[in-house]
Short mmCIF file of N, CA and C and ligand atoms in Angstrom, two decimals:
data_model
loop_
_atom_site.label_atom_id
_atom_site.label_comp_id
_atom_site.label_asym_id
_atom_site.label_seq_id
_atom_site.Cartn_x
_atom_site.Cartn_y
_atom_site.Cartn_z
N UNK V 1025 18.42 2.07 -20.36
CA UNK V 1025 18.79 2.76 -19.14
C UNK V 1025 17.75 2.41 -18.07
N UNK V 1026 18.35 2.39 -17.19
CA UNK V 1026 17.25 2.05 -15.56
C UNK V 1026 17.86 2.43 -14.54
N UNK V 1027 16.88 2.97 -13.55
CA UNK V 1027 16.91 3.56 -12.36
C UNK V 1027 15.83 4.03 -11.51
N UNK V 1028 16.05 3.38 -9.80
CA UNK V 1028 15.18 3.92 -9.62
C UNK V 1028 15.36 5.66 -8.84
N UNK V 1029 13.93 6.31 -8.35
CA UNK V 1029 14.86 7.48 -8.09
C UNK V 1029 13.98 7.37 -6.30
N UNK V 1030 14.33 8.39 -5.73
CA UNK V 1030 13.34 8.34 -4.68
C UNK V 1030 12.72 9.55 -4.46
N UNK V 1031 11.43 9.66 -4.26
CA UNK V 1031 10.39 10.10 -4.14
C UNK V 1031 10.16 10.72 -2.53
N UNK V 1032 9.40 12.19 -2.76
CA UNK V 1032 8.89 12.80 -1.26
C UNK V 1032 7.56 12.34 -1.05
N UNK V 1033 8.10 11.41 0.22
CA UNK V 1033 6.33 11.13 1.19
C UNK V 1033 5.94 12.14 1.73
N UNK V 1034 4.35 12.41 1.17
CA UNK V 1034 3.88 13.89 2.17
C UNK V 1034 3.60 13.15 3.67
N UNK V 1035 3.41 14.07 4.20
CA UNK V 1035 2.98 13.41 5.19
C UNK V 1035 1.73 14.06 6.20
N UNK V 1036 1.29 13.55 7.10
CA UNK V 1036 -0.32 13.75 7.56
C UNK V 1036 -0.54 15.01 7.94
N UNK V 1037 -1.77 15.68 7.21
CA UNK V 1037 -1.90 17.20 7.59
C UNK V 1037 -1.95 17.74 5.97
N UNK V 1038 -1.29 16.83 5.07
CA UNK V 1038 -1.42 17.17 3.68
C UNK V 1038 -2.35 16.90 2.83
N UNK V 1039 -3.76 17.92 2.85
CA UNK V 1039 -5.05 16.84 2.05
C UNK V 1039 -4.95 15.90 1.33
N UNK V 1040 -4.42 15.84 0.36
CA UNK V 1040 -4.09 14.68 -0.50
C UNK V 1040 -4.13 13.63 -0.02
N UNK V 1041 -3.67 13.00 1.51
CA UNK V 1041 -3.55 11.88 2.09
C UNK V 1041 -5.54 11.75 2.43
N UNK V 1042 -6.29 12.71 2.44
CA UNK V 1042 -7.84 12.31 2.81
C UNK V 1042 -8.48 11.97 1.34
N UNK V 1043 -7.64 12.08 0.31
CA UNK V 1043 -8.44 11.91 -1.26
C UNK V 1043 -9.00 10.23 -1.35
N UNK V 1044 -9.77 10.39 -2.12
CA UNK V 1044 -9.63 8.84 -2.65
C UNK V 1044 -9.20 8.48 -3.82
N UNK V 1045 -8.48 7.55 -4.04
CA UNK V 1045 -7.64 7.15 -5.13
C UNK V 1045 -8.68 6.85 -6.21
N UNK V 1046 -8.30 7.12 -7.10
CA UNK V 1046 -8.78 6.82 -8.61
C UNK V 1046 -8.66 5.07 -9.26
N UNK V 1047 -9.19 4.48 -9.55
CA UNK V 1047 -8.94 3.12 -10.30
C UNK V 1047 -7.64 3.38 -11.55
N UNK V 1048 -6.31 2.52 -11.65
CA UNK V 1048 -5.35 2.24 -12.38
C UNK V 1048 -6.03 1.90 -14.09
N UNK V 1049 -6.19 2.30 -14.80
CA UNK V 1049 -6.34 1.87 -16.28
C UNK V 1049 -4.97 2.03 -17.17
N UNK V 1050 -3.99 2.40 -16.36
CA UNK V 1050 -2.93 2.53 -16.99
C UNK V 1050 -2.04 1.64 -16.88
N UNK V 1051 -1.28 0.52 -17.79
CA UNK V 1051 -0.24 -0.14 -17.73
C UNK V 1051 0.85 0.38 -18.26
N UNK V 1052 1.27 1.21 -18.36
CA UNK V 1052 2.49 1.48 -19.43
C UNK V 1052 3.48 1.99 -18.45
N UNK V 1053 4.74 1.90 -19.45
CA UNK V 1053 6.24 2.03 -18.77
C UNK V 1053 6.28 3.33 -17.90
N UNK V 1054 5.47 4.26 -17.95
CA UNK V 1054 5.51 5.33 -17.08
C UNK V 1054 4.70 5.15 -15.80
N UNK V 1055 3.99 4.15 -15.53
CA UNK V 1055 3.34 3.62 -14.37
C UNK V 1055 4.52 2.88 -13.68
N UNK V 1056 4.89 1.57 -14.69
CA UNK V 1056 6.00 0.63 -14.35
C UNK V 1056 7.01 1.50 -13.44
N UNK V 1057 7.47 2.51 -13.75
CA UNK V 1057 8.54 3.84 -13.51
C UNK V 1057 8.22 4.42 -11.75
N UNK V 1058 7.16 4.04 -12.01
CA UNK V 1058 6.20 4.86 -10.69
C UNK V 1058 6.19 4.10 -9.56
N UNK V 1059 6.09 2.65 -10.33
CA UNK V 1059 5.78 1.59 -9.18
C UNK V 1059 7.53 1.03 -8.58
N UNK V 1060 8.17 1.37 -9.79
CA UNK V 1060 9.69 1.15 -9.32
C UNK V 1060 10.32 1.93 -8.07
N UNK V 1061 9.94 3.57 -8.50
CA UNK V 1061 10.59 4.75 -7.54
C UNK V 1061 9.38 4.64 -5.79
N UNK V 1062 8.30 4.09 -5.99
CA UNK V 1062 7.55 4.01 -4.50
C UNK V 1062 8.71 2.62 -4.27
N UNK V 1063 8.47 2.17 -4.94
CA UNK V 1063 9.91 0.93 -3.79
C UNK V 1063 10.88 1.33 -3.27
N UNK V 1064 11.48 2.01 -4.48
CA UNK V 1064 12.70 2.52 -4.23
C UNK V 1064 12.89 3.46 -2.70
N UNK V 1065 11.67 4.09 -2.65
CA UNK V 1065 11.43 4.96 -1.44
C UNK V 1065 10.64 4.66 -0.16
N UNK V 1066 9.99 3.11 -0.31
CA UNK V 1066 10.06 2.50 0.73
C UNK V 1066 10.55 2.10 1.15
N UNK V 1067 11.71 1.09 0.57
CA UNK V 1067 12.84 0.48 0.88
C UNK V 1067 13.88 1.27 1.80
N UNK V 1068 13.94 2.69 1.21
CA UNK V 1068 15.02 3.70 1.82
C UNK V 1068 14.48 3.91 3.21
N UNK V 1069 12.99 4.11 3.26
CA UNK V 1069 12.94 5.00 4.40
C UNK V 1069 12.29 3.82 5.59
N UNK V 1070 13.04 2.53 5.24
CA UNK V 1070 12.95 0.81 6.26
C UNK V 1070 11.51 0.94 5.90
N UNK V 1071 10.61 0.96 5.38
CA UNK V 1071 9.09 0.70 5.26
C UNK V 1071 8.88 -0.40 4.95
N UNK V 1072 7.56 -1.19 5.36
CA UNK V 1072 6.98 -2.43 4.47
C UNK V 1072 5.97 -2.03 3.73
N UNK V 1073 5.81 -1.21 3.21
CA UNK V 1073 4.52 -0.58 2.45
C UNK V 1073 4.66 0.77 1.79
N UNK V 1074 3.74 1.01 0.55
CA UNK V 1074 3.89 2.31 0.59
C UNK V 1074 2.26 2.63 -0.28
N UNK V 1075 1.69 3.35 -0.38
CA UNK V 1075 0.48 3.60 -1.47
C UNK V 1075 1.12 4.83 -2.39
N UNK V 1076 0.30 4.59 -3.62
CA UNK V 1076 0.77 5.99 -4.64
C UNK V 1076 0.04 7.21 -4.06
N UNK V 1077 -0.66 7.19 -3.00
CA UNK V 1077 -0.77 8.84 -2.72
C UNK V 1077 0.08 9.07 -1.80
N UNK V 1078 0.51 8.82 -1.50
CA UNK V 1078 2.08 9.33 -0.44
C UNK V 1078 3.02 9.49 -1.00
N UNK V 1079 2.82 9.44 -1.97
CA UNK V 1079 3.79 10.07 -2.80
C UNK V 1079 3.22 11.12 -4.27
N UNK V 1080 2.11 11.32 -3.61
CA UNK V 1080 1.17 12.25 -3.91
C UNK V 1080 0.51 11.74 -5.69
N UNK V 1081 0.45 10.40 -5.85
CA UNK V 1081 -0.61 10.04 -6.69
C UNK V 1081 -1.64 9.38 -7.08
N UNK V 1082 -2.54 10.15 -7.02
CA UNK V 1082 -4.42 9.57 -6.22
C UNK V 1082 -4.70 8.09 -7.33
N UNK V 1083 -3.55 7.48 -7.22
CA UNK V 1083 -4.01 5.81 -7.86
C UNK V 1083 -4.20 4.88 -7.01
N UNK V 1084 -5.35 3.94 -7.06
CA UNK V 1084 -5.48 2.85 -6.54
C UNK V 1084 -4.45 1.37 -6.10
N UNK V 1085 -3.29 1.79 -6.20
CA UNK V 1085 -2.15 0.67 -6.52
C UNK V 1085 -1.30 1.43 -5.00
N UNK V 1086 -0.02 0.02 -5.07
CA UNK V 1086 0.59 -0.01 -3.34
C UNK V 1086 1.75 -1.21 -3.58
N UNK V 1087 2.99 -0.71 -3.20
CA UNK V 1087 3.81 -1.59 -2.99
C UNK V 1087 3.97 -2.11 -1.80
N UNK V 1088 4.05 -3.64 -1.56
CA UNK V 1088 4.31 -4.34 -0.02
C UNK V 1088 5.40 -4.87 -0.31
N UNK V 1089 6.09 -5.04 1.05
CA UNK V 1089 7.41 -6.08 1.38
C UNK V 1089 6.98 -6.52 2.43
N UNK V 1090 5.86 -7.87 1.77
CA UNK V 1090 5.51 -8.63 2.64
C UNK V 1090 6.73 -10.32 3.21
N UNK V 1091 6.67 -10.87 4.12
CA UNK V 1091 7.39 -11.73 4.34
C UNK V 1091 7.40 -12.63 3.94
N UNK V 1092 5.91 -13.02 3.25
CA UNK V 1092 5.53 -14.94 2.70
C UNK V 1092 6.09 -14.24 1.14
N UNK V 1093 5.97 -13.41 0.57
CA UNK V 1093 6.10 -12.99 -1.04
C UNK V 1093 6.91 -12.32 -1.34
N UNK V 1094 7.73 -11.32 -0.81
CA UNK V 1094 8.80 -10.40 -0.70
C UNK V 1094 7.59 -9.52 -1.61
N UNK V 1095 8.49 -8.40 -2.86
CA UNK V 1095 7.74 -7.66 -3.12
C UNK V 1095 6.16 -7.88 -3.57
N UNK V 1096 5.37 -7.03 -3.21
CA UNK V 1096 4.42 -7.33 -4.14
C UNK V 1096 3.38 -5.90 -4.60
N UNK V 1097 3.20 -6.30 -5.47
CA UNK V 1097 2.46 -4.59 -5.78
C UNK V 1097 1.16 -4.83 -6.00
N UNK V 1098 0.12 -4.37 -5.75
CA UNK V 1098 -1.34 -4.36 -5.91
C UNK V 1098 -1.74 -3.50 -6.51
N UNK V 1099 -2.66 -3.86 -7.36
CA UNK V 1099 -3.18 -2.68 -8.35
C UNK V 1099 -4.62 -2.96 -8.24
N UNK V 1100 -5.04 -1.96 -7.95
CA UNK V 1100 -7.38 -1.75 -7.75
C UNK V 1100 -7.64 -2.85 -7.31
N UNK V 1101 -6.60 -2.76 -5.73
CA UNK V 1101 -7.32 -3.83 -5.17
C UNK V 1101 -8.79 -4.14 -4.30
N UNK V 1102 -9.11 -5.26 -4.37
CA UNK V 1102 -10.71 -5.55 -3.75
C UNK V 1102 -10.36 -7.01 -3.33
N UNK V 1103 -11.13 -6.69 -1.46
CA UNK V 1103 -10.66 -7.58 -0.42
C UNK V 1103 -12.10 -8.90 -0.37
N UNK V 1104 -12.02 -9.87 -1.22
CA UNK V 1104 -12.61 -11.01 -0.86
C UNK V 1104 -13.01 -11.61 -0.20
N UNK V 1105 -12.07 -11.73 0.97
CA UNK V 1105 -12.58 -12.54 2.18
C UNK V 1105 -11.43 -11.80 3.68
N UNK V 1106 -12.06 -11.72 4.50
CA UNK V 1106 -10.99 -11.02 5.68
C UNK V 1106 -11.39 -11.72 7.13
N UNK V 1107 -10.75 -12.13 7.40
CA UNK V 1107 -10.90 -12.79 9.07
C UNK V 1107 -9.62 -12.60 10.18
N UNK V 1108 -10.02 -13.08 11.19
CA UNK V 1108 -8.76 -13.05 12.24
C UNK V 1108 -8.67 -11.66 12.93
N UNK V 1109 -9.87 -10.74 13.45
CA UNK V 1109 -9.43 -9.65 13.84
C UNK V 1109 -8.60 -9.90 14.76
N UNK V 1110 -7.69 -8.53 14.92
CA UNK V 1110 -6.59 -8.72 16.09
C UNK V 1110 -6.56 -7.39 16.26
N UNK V 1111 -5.30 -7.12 17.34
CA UNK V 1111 -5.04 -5.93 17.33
C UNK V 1111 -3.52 -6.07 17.73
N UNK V 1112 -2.61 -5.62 16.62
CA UNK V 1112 -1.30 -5.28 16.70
C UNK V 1112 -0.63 -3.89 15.99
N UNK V 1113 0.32 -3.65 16.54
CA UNK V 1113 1.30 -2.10 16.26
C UNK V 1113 1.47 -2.14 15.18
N UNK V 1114 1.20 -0.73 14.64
CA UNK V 1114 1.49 -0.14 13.30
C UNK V 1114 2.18 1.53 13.52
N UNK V 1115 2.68 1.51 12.26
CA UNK V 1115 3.21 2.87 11.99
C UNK V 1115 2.68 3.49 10.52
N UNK V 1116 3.36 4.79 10.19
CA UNK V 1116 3.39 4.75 8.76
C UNK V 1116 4.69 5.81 7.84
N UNK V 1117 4.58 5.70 7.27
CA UNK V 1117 5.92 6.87 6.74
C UNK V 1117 5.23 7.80 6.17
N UNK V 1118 4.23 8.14 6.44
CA UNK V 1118 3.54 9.58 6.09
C UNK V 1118 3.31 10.44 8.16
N UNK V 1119 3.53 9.10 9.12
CA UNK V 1119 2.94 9.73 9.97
C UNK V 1119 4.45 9.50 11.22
N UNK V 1120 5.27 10.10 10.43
CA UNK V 1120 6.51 10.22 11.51
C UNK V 1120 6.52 10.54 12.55
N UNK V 1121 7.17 9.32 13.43
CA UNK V 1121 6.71 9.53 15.14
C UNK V 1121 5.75 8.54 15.96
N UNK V 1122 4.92 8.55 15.09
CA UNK V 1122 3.39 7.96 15.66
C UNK V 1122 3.72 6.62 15.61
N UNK V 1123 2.77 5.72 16.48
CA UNK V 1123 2.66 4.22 16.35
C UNK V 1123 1.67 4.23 16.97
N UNK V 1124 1.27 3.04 17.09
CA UNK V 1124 -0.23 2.55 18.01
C UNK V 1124 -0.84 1.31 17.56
N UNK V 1125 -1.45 1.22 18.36
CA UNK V 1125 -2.39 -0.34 18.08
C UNK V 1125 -3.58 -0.25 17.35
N UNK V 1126 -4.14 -1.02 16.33
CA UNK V 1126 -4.87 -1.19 15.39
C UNK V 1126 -5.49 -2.62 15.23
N UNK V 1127 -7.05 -2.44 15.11
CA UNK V 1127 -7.44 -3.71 15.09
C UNK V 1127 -7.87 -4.03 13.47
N UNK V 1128 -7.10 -4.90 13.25
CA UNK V 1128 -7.35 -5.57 11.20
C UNK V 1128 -7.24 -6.77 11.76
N UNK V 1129 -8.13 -7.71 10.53
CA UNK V 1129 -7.87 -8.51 9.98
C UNK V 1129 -6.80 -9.23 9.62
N UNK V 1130 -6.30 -10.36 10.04
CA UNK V 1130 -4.63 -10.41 9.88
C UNK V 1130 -4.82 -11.89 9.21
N UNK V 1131 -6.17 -12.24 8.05
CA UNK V 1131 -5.84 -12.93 7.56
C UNK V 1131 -7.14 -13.01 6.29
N UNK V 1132 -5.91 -11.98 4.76
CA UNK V 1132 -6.74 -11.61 3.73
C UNK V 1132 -6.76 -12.34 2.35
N UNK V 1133 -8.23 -12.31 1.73
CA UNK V 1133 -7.93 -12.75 0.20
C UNK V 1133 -7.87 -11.50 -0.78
N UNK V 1134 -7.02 -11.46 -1.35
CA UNK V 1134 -7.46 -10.11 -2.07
C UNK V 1134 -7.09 -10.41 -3.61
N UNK V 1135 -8.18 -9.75 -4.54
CA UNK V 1135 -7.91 -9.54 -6.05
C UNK V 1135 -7.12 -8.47 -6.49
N UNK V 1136 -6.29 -8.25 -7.24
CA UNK V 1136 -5.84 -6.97 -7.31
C UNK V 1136 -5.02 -7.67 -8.87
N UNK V 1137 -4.56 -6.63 -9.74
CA UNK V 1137 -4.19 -6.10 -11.00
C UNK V 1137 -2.11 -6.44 -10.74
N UNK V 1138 -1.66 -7.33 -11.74
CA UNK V 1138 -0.15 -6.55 -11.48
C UNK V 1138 0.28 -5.06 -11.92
N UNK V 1139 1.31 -5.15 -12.44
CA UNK V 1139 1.70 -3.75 -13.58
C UNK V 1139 1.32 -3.86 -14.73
N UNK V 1140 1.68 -4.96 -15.28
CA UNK V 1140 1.07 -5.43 -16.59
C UNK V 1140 -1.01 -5.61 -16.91
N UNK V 1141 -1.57 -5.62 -15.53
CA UNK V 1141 -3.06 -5.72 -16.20
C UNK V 1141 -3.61 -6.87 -15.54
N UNK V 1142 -2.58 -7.93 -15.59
CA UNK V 1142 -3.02 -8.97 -15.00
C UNK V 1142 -3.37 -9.33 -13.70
N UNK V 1143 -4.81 -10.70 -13.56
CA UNK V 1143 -5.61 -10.20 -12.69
C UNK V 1143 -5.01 -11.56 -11.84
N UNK V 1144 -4.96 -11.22 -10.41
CA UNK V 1144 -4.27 -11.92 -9.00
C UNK V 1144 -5.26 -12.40 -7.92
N UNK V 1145 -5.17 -13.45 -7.44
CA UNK V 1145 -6.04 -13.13 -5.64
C UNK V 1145 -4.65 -14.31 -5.10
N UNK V 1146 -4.69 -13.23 -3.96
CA UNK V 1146 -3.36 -14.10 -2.91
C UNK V 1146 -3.92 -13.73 -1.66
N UNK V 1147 -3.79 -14.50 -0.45
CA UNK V 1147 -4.34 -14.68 0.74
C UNK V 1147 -3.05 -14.47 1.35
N UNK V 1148 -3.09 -13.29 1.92
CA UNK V 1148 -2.12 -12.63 2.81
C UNK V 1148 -2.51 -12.90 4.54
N UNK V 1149 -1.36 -13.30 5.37
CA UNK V 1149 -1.40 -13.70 6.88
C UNK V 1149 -0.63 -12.89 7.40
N UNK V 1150 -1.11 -12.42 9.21
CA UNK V 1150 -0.36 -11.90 9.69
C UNK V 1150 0.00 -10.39 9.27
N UNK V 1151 1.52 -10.59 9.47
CA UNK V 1151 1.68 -8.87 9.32
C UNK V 1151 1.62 -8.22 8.01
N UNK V 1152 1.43 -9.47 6.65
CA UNK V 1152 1.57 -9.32 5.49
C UNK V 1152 -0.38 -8.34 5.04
N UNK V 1153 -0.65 -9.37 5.86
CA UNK V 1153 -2.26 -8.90 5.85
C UNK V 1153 -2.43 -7.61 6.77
N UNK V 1154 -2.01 -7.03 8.08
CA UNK V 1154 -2.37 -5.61 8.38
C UNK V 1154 -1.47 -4.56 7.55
N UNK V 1155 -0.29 -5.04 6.72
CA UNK V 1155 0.19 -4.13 5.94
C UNK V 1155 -1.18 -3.94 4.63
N UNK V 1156 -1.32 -4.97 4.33
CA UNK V 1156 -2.45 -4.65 3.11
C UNK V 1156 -3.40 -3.96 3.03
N UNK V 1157 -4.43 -4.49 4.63
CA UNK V 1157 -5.43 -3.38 4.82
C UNK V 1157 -4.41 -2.03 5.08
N UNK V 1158 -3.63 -1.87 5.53
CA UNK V 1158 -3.45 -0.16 5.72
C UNK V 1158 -2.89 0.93 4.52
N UNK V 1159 -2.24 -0.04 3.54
CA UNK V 1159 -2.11 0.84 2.23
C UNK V 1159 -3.51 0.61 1.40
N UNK V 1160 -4.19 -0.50 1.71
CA UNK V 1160 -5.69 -0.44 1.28
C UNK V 1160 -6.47 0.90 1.52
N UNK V 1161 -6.48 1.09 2.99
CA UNK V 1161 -7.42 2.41 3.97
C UNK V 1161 -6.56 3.61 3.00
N UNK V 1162 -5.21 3.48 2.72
CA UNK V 1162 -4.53 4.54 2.11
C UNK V 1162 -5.27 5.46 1.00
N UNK V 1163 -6.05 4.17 0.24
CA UNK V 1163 -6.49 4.61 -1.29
C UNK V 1163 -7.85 4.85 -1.16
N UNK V 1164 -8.50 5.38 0.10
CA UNK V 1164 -9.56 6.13 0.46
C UNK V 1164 -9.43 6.62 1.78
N UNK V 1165 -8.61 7.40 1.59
CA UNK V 1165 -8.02 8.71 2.45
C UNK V 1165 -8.13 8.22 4.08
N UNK V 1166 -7.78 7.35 4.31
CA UNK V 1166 -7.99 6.28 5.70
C UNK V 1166 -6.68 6.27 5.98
N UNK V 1167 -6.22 7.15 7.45
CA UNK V 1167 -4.62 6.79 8.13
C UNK V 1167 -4.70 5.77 9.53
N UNK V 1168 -3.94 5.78 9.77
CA UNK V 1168 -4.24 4.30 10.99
C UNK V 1168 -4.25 4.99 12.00
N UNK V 1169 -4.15 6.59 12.23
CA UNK V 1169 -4.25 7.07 13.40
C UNK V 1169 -6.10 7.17 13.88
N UNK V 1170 -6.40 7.27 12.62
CA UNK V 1170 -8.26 7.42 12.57
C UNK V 1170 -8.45 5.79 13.36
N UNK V 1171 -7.42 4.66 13.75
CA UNK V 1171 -8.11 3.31 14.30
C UNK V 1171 -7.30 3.45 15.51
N UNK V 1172 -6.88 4.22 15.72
CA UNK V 1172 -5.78 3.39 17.30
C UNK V 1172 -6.94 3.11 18.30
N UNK V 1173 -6.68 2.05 18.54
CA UNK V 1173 -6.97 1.69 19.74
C UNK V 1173 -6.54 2.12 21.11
N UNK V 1174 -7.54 2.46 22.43
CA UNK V 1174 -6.62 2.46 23.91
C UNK V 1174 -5.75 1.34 24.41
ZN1 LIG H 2144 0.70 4.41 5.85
#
């Protein structure tokens, strides 16, 4: 049997979003389950991103729908190399309403874990890379309203 289900994003004002995420030691089918239903509920609510505390679970891991890779999920990730500051528009689905300008890095190496354990580094560009840093800032209680720029 399979399915995914969808999940409530808290959203800003809910401590949980200031926690810091915990490191993933868990691979098993009830993680797998976890990382299925945050898609499932990014996908729904048009997102390119989502972190497991927005959906209220303090793990280090984050689904992207980046454009060079389509899905990709990061697990305890750690950023290698970062260049290209810029400053372009962001949103988030914890912070309904809001947008603004943000200055990241829009061109990243990052290591990170799949579901299974296994260990990754992929060099993310562009919008693939300010999605990363911002479900990154996610998993130590960092929202993008704490960067807007004037
Ligand atoms: Zn966000």
């Amino acid at each position: 049997m399979f399915y995914m289900a969808r999940l409530t994003i808290i959203k800003e004002g809910n401590p949980l979003l200031r926690k810091h995420s915990k490191p993933v030691d868990d691979f098993s089918p009830r993680v797998h389950e976890l990382l299925d239903d945050m898609q499932e509920t990014m996908l729904r609510a048009n997102g390119v991103g989502i972190a497991a505390v927005q959906v209220g679970v303090l793990y280090r891991m984050a689904v992207l729908l980046t454009d060079e890779f389509g899905i990709v999920e990061i697990i305890n990730p750690i950023i290698k190399a970062a260049k290209n500051l810029r400053v372009a528009g962001e949103g988030c689905l914890s912070c309904p309403g809001i947008s603004g300008r943000v200055r990241r890095p829009h061109l990243v190496t990052v290591e990170f874990q799949d579901r299974n354990g296994q260990p990754h580094t992929q060099t993310f560009r562009g919008r693939d890379a300010v999605c990363c840093g911002h479900e990154m800032d996610h998993m130590d209680g960092i929202l993008f309203i704490d960067k807007l720029q004037n």
